Amino acid sequence: MSVRTLPLVFINLGGEMLYILDQRLRAHNTSEDNSEKGVWSENDRRIVMNDIVSTLFSKSFMDELLKPQKLYSHRTMKTVLTRIAHTSIMRLNPASMDRLYELMVMAFKYQVFLCPRPKDLLLITYNHMDTIREFVKDTPAVVNHVDETHRKIIEVYSSLPEGEFQLLRQTLLIFFQNMHVRVSTFIKNKIQNPNGRFVLTTSGPVPHGTDVPGLIRTFDNKGKEVRRSEFPTGGSYTSPVREGSFELHGQRVLRLGLNMYTVDHPEETHTSKIPSVKADDSPNLLAKEELNLLARLMGSMKVDSVPRVETRFRINLFNTDQEEEQAEASGGAVGSSFDVINIQAMQDEQAATQLAQIAGQFEEHAEKPETHSVNKGDDLLAMMDDL
Amino acid sequence: MYHKEKSIQIKNSASALYNNLCVLRIAPRRLTYFTVVHANVVNMVSASWDGLNYSHRQLQSKEPNVATSTSLIMQAAFCVLTSRDLLVVTSQKGIQMYESDGSIMVYWHALETPETPTEQAVFARGISGVWENYICVGVSSGAMLVFDIPSKGSNITLSEVLHEHSESITDMASECSGSQECIANLVTADDVGNLCVWKSGEEFQLLNKIPGFDMSCSSVKLWKGTVVAGYGTGQIRLYEAVTGILHAEVNAHARWIYSLDIAPFSGLLLSAAEDSLVRVWHLTMTPETNSVEIAHLHNECVTDTQICGAKFCDGDGYAFAVTGYDLSEIIRYVQS
């Protein structure tokens, strides 16, 4: 399948993450039991957004993503995205991070599923980037990072043929397969059914480059049209709307990828799983290839010196602390638990370098017997858990 | 014209891949096999005609070694040859061939994969059995591998590698009318819509190349010398294979077409797309005027589902089956 998915995955999932965090950060302490420590000031919010955006769009991280490589498991994606979120002064408990990840993935799944043409995946990505630019518009240095990344994406993806974009889209759809988490804002807006499936209408404008269905044309041996007839389509389709812009700035026209969340409506981010769907049963051991990618991505993340603050601001994606704890206890939170107290920048860099070194050793000792590398894999996983 | 029958439940949901349903009718045993691809697994269901017995089997993509992560399967298809039937499975790593019931793997061909990943993804896609005893498989580079299949056993050999396509192969089909008179017996399609028409033999002969219009041809059939091609724009085109003359053009679907099938005895055509619609058409040939016509017969909407596979269950088109992305069932329709 496609080897070019990672940049689009991280920009779009990262974008959705920022939309949700932005909503949470703007909400005036809406938790029922006043559990969120203090109200976030405008300044705090700006710092958090700037930190996350500058990490996500850092040159070293993007360069790593742009290398041709496979799309691995949700576990790896979630680990890297959590790390990105925690480069800011904000903290999320595992249960909240799990819910955040579910929201991000369901939103992106919706956008990919309904994407009119495979190439419109780029417009969805640019919508995310345009909104992200707005979040950090007061910090030109960070805006620059976003612009640079945007230019690179244009350079790499603009000339891909439609068939390649469809392969990319199919790869993403396999990644999202079997996820049917119900998101309350989607259900409210009637874009998702109560069974978790997205609504696909048989009406509306056809994608750019497609003709409205219903016409049969017959030709003779000389190529002259000899008959036209129509057939009932079972839908009500209309002509395509104008094409969106694929430039650095411009009207995207397509609305997929824009911020679906509104301020002061935290209930929008409520989710519920379908009881019958079984949980992700991916094996505990990540294959060597995947561990390599994880180590490289973590190592490439640029961690700017984070101010030594004693208290970290916590974001809760549930209504109360109690609810969050219950979600965690019921096994909702899979994977490592994070230290809520300080993680200093220095340690991060060290840890990241160590990870990269271990990854390097994997590549040198590729001939070693499998049991040995499995043990190393366990070490690497344990290290990640400590971060 | 058709009504919905009881669906067959499958172990996992279907992945969003072109032509993601294959059907093989075993008349002597009153059974039909269905195959549906889910990521790195092929789900096989054997359904008895009386509707009472269903047995399931899963085939995994072959892993070259434990250290690499799983290889995704692009397509699974039955190849019906004069002497035997085989099930062919193509993935990112190579090509596996099984006896048609999926019980034994008789052949494995590894694709050449470079040490470090290149910009172009590597995989095999596009499968067809061709008269008399060949199986052709397409590769993402555009190459076509031709395998020589003995009447029994596993002594399968790579007979030829053909390099006519420069873009990734999407689908291929052999002449399905059963007529020996057709000169062309294989058509291959690629990601920019180019179609190549071949005559099989010890050395395959390229009879014609029909240029595309920069739009992927995701599904193709060949019947009585006519190529039926489905495109990403939702269009279906009918070409005369050997000359490339365009007989008809249909604005059939509002989204990417994922599957086409023909019932050879009746000339019924099935088309299915991401727009959630399956359409049934009728093809008529008039040899005197050398014309081919297509008429619309019926629509079925699979609500909220992007369809990825649709096949007739028999040569007359009395019944057909459908799979959709994220759906864990094979939906069946039967003529009323």
Coordinates of C-alpha atoms in Angstrom, one line a residue, chain A residues 1-4 68 70 72 109 113 116 118 162-164 166-167 169-170 173-174 176-178 180 193 197-200 202 205-207 209-221 227 231-234 237 287-289 370, chain B residues 13-18 38-39 67-70 72 74 92 117-121 123 191 215 233 235 245-256 258 274-277 279 281 290 292-294 296 299 304-306 325-327:
Chain A
M1 CA 0.0 0.0 0.0
S2 CA 0.9 3.7 0.0
V3 CA 4.3 4.8 1.5
R4 CA 3.3 8.4 1.7
P68 CA 8.6 6.8 2.2
K70 CA 4.4 2.2 5.8
Y72 CA 1.8 1.2 11.2
K109 CA -12.1 8.8 9.2
F113 CA -14.6 8.5 3.9
P116 CA -15.2 13.6 -3.0
P118 CA -9.0 11.2 -3.6
E162 CA -5.3 10.4 -8.9
G163 CA -4.7 6.7 -8.8
E164 CA -1.9 7.2 -6.2
Q166 CA -6.8 6.7 -4.1
L167 CA -4.1 4.2 -3.0
R169 CA -6.9 6.9 0.7
Q170 CA -7.4 3.1 0.7
L173 CA -9.4 3.5 5.2
I174 CA -7.7 0.2 6.2
F176 CA -9.5 3.2 10.3
Q177 CA -11.4 0.0 9.6
N178 CA -13.8 -1.3 12.2
H180 CA -17.3 3.1 14.9
N193 CA -25.9 7.2 12.5
R197 CA -21.6 4.5 10.6
F198 CA -21.3 7.7 8.6
V199 CA -24.1 9.0 6.4
L200 CA -23.5 8.8 2.7
T202 CA -27.0 9.9 -2.9
P205 CA -22.9 17.9 -6.3
V206 CA -20.7 15.3 -8.0
P207 CA -16.9 15.7 -7.5
G209 CA -14.1 15.8 -13.0
T210 CA -17.1 13.5 -12.7
D211 CA -20.2 13.9 -14.9
V212 CA -23.7 13.9 -13.3
P213 CA -24.9 10.2 -13.7
G214 CA -27.8 9.4 -16.0
L215 CA -26.5 9.6 -19.6
I216 CA -25.7 6.8 -22.0
R217 CA -24.1 7.8 -25.3
T218 CA -23.7 5.4 -28.2
F219 CA -21.3 5.8 -31.1
D220 CA -20.8 4.4 -34.6
N221 CA -17.6 3.0 -36.0
R227 CA -27.9 8.0 -29.8
F231 CA -31.6 6.2 -17.1
P232 CA -32.9 6.7 -13.6
T233 CA -30.1 7.1 -11.1
G234 CA -31.8 6.5 -7.8
Y237 CA -27.1 14.6 -8.2
A287 CA 7.6 -5.5 14.8
K288 CA 11.1 -4.3 14.5
E289 CA 10.3 -2.1 11.6
E370 CA 14.9 -13.0 16.7
Chain B
S13 CA -15.2 -6.5 7.4
A14 CA -14.2 -5.9 3.8
S15 CA -11.3 -3.5 3.1
A16 CA -11.6 -0.6 0.6
L17 CA -9.9 -2.3 -2.3
Y18 CA -10.9 -2.6 -6.0
H38 CA -9.6 -7.7 5.0
A39 CA -6.2 -6.1 5.5
A67 CA 10.7 -8.9 12.0
T68 CA 8.7 -7.2 9.4
S69 CA 5.2 -6.0 10.1
T70 CA 2.3 -7.6 8.3
L72 CA -1.4 -6.1 3.3
M74 CA -4.4 -6.2 -2.5
Q92 CA 2.8 -6.2 -0.9
P117 CA 11.6 1.9 0.7
T118 CA 11.4 3.9 -2.5
E119 CA 8.9 6.6 -3.4
Q120 CA 6.8 4.1 -5.3
A121 CA 4.9 1.5 -3.3
F123 CA 2.7 -4.6 -4.5
D191 CA -3.8 3.6 -13.0
M215 CA -8.0 8.6 -15.0
T233 CA -14.7 9.3 -12.7
Q235 CA -17.8 6.4 -16.1
I245 CA -13.3 1.8 -31.3
L246 CA -15.5 3.4 -28.6
H247 CA -19.0 1.8 -28.8
A248 CA -20.6 3.6 -25.8
E249 CA -19.9 5.8 -22.9
V250 CA -22.1 5.8 -19.7
N251 CA -22.1 8.4 -16.9
A252 CA -22.9 5.6 -14.6
H253 CA -21.8 6.6 -11.1
A254 CA -21.3 9.7 -9.0
R255 CA -18.1 8.3 -7.4
W256 CA -15.2 6.0 -8.2
Y258 CA -14.8 -0.3 -7.7
E274 CA -18.2 4.3 -3.8
D275 CA -21.5 6.2 -4.2
S276 CA -23.3 3.2 -2.5
L277 CA -25.1 2.1 -5.7
R279 CA -26.4 -1.0 -11.1
W281 CA -27.2 -3.2 -17.2
N290 CA -20.7 -4.5 -35.5
V292 CA -22.7 -2.9 -29.0
E293 CA -25.4 -1.4 -27.0
I294 CA -25.9 -1.0 -23.3
H296 CA -29.9 0.2 -17.9
N299 CA -30.5 -0.1 -9.2
D304 CA -24.3 4.5 3.7
T305 CA -21.9 2.0 2.2
Q306 CA -19.0 2.5 -0.2
Y325 CA -16.1 -1.1 3.1
D326 CA -16.4 -1.8 6.8
L327 CA -19.2 -4.2 6.3

